[in-house]
mmCIF file of C-alpha atoms in Angstrom:
data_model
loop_
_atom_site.group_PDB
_atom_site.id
_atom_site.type_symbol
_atom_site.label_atom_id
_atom_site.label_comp_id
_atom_site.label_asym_id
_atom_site.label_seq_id
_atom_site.Cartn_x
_atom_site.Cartn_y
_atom_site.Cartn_z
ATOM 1 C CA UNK A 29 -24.155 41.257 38.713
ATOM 2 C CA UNK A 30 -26.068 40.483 35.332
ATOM 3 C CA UNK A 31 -23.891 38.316 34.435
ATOM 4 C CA UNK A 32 -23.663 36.150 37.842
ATOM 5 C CA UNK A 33 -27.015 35.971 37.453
ATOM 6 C CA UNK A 34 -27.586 34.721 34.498
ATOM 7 C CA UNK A 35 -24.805 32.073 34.982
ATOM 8 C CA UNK A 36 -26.828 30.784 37.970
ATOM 9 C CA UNK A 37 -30.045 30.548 35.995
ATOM 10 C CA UNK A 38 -28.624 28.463 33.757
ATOM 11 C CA UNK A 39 -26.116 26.382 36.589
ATOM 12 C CA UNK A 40 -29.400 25.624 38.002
ATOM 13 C CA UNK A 41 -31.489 24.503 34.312
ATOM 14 C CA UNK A 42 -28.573 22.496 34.100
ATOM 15 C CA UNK A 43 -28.537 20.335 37.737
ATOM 16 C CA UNK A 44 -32.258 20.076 37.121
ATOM 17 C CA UNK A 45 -31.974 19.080 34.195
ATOM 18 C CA UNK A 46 -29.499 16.336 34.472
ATOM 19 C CA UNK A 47 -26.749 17.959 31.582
ATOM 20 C CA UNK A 48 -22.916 17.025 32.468
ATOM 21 C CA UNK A 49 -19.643 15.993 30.492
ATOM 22 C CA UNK A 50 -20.573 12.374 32.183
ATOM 23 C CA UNK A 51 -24.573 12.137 30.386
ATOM 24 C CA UNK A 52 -22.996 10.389 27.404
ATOM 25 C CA UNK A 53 -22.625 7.650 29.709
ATOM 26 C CA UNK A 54 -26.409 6.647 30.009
ATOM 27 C CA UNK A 55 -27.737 8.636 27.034
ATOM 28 C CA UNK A 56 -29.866 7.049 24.722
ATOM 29 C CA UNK A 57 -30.912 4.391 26.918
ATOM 30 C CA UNK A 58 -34.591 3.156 26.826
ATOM 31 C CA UNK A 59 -34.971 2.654 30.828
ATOM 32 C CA UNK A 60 -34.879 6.573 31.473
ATOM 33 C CA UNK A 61 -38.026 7.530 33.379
ATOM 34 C CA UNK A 62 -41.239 9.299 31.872
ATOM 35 C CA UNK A 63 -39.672 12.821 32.933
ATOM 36 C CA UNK A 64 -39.159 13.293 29.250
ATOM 37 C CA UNK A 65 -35.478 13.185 29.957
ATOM 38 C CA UNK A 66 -34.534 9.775 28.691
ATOM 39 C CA UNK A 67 -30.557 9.810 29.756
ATOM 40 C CA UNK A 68 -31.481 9.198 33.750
ATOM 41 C CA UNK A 69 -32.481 5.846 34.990
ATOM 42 C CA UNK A 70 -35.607 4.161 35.591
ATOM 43 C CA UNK A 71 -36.983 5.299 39.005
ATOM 44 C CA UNK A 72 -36.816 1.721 40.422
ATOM 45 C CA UNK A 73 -32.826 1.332 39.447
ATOM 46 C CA UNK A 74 -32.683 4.758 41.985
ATOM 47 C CA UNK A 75 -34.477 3.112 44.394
ATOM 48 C CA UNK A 76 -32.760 -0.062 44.073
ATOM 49 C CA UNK A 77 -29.589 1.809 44.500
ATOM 50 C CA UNK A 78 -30.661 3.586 47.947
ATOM 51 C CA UNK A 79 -31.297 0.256 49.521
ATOM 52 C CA UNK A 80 -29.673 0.180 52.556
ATOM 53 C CA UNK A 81 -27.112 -2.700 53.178
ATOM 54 C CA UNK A 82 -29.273 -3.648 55.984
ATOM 55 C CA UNK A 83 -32.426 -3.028 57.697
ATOM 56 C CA UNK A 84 -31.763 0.020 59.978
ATOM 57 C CA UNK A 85 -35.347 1.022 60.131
ATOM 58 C CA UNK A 86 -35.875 -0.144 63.932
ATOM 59 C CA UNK A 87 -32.558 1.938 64.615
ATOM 60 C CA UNK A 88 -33.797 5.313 62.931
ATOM 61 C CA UNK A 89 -37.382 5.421 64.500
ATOM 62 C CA UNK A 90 -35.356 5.059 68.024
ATOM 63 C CA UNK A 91 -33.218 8.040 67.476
ATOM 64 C CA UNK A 92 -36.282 9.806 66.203
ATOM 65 C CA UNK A 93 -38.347 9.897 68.258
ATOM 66 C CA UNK A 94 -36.274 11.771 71.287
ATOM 67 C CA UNK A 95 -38.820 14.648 72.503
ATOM 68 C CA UNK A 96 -36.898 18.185 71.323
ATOM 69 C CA UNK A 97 -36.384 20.382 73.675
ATOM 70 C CA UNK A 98 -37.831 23.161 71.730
ATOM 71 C CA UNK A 99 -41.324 23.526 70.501
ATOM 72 C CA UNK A 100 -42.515 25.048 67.698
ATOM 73 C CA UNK A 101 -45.467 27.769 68.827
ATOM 74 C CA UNK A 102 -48.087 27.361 65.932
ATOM 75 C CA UNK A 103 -49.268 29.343 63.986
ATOM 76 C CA UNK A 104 -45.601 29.884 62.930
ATOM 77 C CA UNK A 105 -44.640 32.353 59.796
ATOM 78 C CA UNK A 106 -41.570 32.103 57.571
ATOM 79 C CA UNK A 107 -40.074 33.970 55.351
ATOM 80 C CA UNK A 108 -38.592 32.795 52.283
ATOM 81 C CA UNK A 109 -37.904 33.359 48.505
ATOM 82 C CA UNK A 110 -39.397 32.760 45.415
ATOM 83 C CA UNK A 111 -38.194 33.057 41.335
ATOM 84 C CA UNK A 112 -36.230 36.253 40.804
ATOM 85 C CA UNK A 113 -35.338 36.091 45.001
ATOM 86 C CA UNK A 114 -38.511 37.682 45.901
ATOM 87 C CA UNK A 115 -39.401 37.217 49.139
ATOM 88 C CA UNK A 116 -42.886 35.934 50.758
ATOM 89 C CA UNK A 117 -44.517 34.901 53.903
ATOM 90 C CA UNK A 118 -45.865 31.458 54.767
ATOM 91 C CA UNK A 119 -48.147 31.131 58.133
ATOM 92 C CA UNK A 120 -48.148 27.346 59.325
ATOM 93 C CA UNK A 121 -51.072 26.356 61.342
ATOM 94 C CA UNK A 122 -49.614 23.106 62.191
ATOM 95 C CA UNK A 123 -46.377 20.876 60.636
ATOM 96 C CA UNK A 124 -47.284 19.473 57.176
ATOM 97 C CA UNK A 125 -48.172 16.138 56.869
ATOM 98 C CA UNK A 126 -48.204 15.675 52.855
ATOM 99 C CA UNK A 127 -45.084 17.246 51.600
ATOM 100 C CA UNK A 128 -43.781 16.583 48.187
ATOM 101 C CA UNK A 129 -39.820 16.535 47.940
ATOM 102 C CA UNK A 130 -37.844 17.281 45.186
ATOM 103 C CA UNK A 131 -34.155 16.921 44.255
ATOM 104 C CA UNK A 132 -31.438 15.827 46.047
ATOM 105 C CA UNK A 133 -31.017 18.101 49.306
ATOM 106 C CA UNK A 134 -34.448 18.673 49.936
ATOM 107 C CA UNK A 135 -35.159 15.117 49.813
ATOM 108 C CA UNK A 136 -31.897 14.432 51.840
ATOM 109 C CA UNK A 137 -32.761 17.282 54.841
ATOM 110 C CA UNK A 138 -36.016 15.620 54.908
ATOM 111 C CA UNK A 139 -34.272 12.274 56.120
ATOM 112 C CA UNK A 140 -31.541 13.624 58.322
ATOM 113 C CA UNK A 141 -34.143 14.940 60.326
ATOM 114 C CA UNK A 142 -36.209 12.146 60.799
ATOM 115 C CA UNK A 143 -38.998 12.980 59.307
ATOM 116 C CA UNK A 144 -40.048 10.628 56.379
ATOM 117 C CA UNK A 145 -43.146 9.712 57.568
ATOM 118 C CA UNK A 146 -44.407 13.267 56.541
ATOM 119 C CA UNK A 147 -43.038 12.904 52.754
ATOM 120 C CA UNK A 148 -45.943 11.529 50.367
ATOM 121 C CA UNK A 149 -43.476 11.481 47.391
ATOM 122 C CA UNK A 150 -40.018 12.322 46.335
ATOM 123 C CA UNK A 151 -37.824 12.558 43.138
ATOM 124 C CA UNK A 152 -35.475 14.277 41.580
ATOM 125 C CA UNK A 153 -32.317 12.526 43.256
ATOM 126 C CA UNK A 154 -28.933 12.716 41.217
ATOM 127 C CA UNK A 155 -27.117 10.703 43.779
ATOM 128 C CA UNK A 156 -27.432 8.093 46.325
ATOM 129 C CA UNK A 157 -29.052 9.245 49.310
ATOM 130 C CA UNK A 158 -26.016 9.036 52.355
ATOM 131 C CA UNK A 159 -26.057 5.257 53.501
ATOM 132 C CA UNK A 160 -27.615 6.392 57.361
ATOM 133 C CA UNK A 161 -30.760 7.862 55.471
ATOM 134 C CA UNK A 162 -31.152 4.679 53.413
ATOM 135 C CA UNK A 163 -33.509 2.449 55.563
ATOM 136 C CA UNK A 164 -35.823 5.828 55.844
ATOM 137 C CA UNK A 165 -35.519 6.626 51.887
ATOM 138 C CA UNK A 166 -36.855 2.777 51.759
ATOM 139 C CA UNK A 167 -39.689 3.992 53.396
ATOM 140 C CA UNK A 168 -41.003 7.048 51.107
ATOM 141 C CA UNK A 169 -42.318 6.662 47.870
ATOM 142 C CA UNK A 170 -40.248 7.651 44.884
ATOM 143 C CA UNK A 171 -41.784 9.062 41.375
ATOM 144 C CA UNK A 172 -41.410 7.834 37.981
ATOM 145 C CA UNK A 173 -41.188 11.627 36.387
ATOM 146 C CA UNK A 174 -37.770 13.109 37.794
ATOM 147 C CA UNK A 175 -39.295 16.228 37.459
ATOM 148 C CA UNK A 176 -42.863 15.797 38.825
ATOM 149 C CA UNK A 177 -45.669 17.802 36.913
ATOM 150 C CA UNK A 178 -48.102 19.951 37.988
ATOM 151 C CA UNK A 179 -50.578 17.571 37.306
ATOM 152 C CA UNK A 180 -48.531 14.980 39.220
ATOM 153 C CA UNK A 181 -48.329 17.017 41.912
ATOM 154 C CA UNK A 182 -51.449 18.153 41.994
ATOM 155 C CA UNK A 183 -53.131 14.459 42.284
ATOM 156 C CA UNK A 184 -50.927 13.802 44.832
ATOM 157 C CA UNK A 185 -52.548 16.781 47.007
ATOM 158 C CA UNK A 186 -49.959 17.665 49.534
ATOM 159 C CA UNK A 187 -50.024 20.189 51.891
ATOM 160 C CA UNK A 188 -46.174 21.260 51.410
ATOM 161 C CA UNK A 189 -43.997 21.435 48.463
ATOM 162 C CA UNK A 190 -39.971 21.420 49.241
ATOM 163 C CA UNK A 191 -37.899 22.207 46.221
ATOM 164 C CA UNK A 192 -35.881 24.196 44.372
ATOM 165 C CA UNK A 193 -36.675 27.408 42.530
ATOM 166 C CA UNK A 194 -36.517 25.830 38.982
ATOM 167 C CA UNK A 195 -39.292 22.974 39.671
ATOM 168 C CA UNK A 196 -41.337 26.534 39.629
ATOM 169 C CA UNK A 197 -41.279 27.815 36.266
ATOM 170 C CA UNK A 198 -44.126 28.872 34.087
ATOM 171 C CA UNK A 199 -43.754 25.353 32.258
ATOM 172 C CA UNK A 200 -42.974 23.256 35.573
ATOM 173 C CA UNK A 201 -45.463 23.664 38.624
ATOM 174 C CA UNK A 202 -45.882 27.329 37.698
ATOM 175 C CA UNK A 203 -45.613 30.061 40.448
ATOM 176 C CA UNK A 204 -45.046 29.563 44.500
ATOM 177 C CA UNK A 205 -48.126 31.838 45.368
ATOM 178 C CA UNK A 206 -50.516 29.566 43.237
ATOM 179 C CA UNK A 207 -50.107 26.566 44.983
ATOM 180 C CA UNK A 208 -50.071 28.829 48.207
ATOM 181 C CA UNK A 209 -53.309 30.561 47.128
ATOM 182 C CA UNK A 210 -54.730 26.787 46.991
ATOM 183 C CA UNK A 211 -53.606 25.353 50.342
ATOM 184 C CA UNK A 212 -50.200 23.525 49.212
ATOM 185 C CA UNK A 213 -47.233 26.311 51.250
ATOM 186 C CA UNK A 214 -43.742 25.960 49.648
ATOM 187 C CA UNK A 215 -40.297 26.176 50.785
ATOM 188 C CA UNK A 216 -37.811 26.739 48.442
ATOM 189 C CA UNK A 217 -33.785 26.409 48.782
ATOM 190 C CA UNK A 218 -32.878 29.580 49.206
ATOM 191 C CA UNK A 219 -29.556 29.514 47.210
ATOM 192 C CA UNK A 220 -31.680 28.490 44.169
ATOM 193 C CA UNK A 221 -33.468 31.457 44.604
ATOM 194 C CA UNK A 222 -31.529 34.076 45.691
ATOM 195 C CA UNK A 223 -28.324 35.993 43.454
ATOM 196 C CA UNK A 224 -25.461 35.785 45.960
ATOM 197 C CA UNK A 225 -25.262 32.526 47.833
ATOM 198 C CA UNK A 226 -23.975 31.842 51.230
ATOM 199 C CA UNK A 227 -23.596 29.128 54.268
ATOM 200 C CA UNK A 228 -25.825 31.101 56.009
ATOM 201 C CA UNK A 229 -28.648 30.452 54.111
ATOM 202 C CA UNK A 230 -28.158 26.620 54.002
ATOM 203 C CA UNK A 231 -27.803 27.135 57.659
ATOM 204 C CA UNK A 232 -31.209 28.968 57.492
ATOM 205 C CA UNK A 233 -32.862 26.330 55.427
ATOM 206 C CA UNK A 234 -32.104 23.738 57.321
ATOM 207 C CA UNK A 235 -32.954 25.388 60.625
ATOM 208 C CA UNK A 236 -36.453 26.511 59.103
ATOM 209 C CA UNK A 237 -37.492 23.139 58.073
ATOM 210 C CA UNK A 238 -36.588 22.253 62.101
ATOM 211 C CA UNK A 239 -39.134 25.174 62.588
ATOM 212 C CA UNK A 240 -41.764 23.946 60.489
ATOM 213 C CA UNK A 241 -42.040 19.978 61.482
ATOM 214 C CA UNK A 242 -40.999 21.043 65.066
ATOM 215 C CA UNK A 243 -37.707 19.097 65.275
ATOM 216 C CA UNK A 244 -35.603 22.174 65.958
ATOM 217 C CA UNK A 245 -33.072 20.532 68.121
ATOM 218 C CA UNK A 246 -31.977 17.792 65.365
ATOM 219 C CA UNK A 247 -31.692 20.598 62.683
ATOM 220 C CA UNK A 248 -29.469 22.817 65.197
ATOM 221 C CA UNK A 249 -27.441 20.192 65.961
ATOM 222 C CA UNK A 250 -26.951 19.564 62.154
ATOM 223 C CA UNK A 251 -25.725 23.239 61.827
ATOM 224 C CA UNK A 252 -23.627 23.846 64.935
ATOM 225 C CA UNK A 253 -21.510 20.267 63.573
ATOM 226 C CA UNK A 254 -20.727 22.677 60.108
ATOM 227 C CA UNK A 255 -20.012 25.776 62.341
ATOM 228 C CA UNK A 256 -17.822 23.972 65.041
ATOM 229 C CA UNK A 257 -16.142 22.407 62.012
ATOM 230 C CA UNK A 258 -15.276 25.644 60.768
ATOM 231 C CA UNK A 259 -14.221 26.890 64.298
ATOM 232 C CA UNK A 260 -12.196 24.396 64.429
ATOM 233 C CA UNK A 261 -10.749 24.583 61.600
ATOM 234 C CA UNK A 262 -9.883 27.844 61.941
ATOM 235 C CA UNK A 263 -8.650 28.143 65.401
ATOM 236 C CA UNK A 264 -6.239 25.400 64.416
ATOM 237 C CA UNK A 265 -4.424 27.337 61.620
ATOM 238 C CA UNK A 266 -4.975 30.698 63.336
ATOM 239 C CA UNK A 267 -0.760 30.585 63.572
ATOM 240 C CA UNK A 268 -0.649 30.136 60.574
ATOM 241 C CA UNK A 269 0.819 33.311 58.441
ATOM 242 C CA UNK A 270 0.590 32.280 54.978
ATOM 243 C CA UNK A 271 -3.158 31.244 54.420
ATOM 244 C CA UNK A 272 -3.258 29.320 51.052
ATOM 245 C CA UNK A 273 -4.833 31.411 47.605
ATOM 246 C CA UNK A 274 -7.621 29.385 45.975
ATOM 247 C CA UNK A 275 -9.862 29.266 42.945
ATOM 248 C CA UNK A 276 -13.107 26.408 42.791
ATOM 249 C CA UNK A 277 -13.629 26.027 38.779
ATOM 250 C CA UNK A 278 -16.122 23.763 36.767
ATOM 251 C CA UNK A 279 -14.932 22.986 33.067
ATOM 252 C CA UNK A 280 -17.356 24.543 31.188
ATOM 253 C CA UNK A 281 -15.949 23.285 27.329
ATOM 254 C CA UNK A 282 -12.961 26.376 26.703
ATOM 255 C CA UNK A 283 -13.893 28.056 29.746
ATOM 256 C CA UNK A 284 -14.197 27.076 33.528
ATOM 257 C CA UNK A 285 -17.357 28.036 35.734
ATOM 258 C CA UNK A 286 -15.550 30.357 38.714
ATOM 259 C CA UNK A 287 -17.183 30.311 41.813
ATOM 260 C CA UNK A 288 -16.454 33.492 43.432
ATOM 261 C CA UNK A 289 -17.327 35.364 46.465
ATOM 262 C CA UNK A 290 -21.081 34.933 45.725
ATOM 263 C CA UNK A 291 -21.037 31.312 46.117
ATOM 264 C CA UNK A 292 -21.606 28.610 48.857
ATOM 265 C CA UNK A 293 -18.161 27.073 47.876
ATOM 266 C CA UNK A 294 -16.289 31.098 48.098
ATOM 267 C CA UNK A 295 -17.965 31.468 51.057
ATOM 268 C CA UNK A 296 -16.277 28.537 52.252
ATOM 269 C CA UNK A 297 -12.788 28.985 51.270
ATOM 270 C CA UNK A 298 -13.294 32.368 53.095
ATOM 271 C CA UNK A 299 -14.533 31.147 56.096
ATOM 272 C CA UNK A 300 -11.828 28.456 56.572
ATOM 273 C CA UNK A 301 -9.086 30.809 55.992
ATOM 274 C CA UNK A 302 -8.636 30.503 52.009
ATOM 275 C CA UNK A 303 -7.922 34.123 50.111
ATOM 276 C CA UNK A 304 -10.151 33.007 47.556
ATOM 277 C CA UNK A 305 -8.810 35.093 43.835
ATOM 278 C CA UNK A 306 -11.081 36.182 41.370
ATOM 279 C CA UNK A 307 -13.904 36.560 43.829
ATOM 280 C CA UNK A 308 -15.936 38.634 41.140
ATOM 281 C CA UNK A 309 -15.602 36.444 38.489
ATOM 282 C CA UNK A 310 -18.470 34.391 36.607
ATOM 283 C CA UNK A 311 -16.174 32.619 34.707
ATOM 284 C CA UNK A 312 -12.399 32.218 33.995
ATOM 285 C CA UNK A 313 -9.997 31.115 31.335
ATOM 286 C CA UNK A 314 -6.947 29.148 30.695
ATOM 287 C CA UNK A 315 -4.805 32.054 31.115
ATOM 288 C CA UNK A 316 -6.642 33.596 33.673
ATOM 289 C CA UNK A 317 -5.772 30.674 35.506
ATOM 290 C CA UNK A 318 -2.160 30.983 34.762
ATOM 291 C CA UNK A 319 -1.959 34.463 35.350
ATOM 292 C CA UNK A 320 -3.731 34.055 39.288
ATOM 293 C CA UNK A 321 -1.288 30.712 40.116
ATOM 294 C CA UNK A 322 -3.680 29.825 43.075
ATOM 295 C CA UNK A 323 -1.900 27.753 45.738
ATOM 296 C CA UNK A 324 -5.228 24.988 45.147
ATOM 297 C CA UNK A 325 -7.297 24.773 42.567
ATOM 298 C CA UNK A 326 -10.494 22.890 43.531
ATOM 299 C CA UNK A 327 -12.073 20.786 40.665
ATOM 300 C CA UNK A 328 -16.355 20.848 40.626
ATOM 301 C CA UNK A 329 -17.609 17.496 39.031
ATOM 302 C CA UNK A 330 -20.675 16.003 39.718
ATOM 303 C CA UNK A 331 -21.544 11.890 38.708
ATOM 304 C CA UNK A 332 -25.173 11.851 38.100
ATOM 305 C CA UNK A 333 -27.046 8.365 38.888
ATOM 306 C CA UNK A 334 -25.704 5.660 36.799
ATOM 307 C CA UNK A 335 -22.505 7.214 36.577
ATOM 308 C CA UNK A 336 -19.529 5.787 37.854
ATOM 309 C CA UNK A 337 -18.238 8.296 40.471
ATOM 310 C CA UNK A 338 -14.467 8.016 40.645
ATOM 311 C CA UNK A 339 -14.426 7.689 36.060
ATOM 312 C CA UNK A 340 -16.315 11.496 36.391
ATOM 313 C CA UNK A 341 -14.284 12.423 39.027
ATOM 314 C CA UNK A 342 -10.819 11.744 37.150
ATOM 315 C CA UNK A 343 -12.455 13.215 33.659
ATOM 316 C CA UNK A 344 -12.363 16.495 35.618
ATOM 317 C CA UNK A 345 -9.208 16.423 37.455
ATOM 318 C CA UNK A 346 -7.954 15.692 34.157
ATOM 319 C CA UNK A 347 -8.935 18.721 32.418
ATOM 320 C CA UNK A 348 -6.393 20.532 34.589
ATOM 321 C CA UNK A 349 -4.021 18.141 35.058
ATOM 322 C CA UNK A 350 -3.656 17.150 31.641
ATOM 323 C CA UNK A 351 -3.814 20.338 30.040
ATOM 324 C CA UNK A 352 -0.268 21.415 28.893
ATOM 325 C CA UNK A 353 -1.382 25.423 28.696
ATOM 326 C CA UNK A 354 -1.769 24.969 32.662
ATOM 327 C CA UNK A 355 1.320 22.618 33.369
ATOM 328 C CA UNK A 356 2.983 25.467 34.913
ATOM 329 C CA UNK A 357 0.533 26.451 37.823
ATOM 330 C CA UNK A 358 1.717 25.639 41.515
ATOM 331 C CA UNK A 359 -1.136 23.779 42.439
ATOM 332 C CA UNK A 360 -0.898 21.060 39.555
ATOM 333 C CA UNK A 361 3.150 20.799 40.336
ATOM 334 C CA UNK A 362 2.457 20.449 44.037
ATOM 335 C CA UNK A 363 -0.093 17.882 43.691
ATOM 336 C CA UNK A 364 -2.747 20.607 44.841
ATOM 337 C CA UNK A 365 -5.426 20.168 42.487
ATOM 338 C CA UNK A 366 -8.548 18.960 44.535
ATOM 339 C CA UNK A 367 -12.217 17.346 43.516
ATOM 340 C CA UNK A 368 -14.872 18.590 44.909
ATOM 341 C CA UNK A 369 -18.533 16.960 44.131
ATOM 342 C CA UNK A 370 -21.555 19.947 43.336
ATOM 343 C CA UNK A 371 -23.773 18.497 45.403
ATOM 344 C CA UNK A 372 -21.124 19.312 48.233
ATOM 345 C CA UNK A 373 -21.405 23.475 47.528
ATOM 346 C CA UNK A 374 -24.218 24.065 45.729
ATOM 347 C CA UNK A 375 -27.579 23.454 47.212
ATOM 348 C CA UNK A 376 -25.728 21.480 49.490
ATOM 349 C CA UNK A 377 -28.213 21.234 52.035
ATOM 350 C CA UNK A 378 -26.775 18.287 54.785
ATOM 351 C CA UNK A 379 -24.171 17.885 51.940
ATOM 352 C CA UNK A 380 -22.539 21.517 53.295
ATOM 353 C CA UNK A 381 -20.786 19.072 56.023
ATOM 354 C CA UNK A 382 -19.005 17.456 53.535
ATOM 355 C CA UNK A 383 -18.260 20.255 51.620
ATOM 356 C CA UNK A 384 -16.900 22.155 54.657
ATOM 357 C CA UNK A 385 -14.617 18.935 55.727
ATOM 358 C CA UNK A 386 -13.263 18.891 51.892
ATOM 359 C CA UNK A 387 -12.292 22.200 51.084
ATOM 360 C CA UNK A 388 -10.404 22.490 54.564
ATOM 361 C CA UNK A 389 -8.557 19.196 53.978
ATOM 362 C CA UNK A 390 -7.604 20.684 50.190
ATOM 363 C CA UNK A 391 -6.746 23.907 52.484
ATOM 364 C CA UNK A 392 -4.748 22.523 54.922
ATOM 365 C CA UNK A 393 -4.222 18.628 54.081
ATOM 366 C CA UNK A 394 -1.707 18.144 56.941
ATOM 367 C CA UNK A 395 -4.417 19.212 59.362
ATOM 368 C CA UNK A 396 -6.774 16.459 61.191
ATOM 369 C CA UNK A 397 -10.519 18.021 61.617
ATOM 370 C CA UNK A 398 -11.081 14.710 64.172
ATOM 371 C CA UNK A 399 -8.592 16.508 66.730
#
């Protein structure tokens, strides 16, 4: 467990911090922003980037504005988890109306449920925002720092901060209960946080930011879409005897990155039938790949902004497909060897959708999930 920890400490320094095989792309360029981290683009290329195709706006305020169902009964508490997964209690007196969002799914589960016009700022975003939630990204302000500082932050007084646990470090915004003890609640992703991941608590997440803006219907129909999918999925292949072996791996230099049974991407495979091998396992190598011959191997890459997607994409199929030490496994002969972006399975947020839909297609890739 020590060691699955630690691997996730520094799994999440490293999406924070921008580090991949593809950074040598856009490194040493001059237009990185003031975050100190000079290999990202400038903060107006990102938001150039998320500009929708066309103006949607008029489109998006419709749809959001539907009266829920549901109401949220104020003052509301919620429990979630700070640095080292301890957990605290938040009491809402009303929904925030100043809420500072950072990285990519917090930002994102922000705009799937409609509710930009609370967000003050936002930043941290490794990837275009989905092309439905550009004309409401348009709308939001976006930061020069990729990681905001405290003192950022702080001049920007919001009421709510949305992040993930590494923005809350002793040398970053410092801890949760501070900016609680001041007025400012925070909501952290609880995979971030937390030492063995799951669906459930993206599921969670997403249904207690419904909670707390009062939107529950749009975040529970978010969720139910993942679970039917799985349902689906799995009623469809329910016949089926042999359910394919699998191991998701992220080249790590020598080594690969496993991600095991403690793991939004395990918990996947599992759910959707997969017998996922090596469940325990931080990390793997060559021959333990050889040696477990999984019927799929899914391939983790993640193309950071400025990156050209499919070029990262290939680099990392490549480091299994071209390798002659794993030539002989089943899944590179049978043309099993599947991508799978990190944004998709690890505080995936209103990504989980997509990674749900891609590991069962790797799973069962004669099956249609629009049936």
């Amino acid at each position: 467990m020590k060691n699955k920890a630690v691997t996730k400490k520094v799994l999440a320094v490293i999406l924070a911090a921008g580090m991949t095989v593809s950074m040598g792309a856009c490194a040493g360029s001059d237009s990185g922003n003031n975050s100190g981290d000079s290999g990202r683009i400038s903060s107006e290329s990102v938001v150039e980037d998320n500009q929708a195709a066309e103006d949607t706006s008029g489109t998006q305020a419709e749809e959001t504005e539907t009266e829920s169902a549901k109401r949220t009964e104020y003052p509301l508490t919620i429990t979630s988890y700070g640095p080292d997964g301890e957990e605290y209690t938040t009491v809402y007196e009303e929904a925030p109306q100043k809420v500072v969002a950072v990285y990519q799914g917090c930002v994102e589960t922000m705009l799937a449920l409609g509710l930009e016009d609370h967000l003050i700022a936002t930043a941290g975003l490794d990837n275009e925002v989905p092309d439905d939630q550009k004309a409401a990204f348009s709308q939001v302000d976006y930061l020069d720092e990729f990681t905001p500082s405290k003192e950022t932050v702080t001049m920007l007084e919001p009421d709510m901060i949305f992040s993930w646990v590494s923005l809350f470090d002793s040398d970053t915004l410092g801890a949760p209960q501070e900016w609680e003890d001041k007025g400012t609640h925070v909501y952290i992703n609880t995979n971030t946080a937390v030492k063995e991941d799951s669906l459930e608590n993206e599921y969670n997440d997403i249904l207690n930011i419904g909670k707390i803006f009062d939107v529950q219907d749009r975040a529970e129909a978010l969720v139910n879409n993942m679970k039917e999918t799985i349902t689906s999925v799995t009623e469809k292949t329910a016949d089926q005897e042999d359910k394919p072996t699998v191991m998701v791996v992220e080249s790590m230099n020598d080594t690969f990155t496993n991600y095991g049974a403690s793991s939004v991407a395990g918990d996947m495979v599992t759910q959707l039938g997969g017998t996922l091998l090596n469940p325990d396992a931080s990390s793997v190598g060559k021959e333990d790949l050889v040696a477990a011959d999984p019927d799929v191997i899914f391939v983790v890459y993640m193309p950071y902004t400025g990156d050209d997607p499919e070029t990262v994409k290939q680099e990392n199929l490549d480091k299994i497909l071209e390798d002659e030490a794993l030539a002989s496994l089943s899944a590179v002969q049978n043309g099993r060897v599947v991508p799978i972006m990190l944004s998709e399975m690890y505080a995936s947020a209103t990504r989980t959708q997509d990674g749900i839909e891609t590991i069962a297609k790797g799973l069962y890739p004669d099956l249609d999930l629009g049936e």
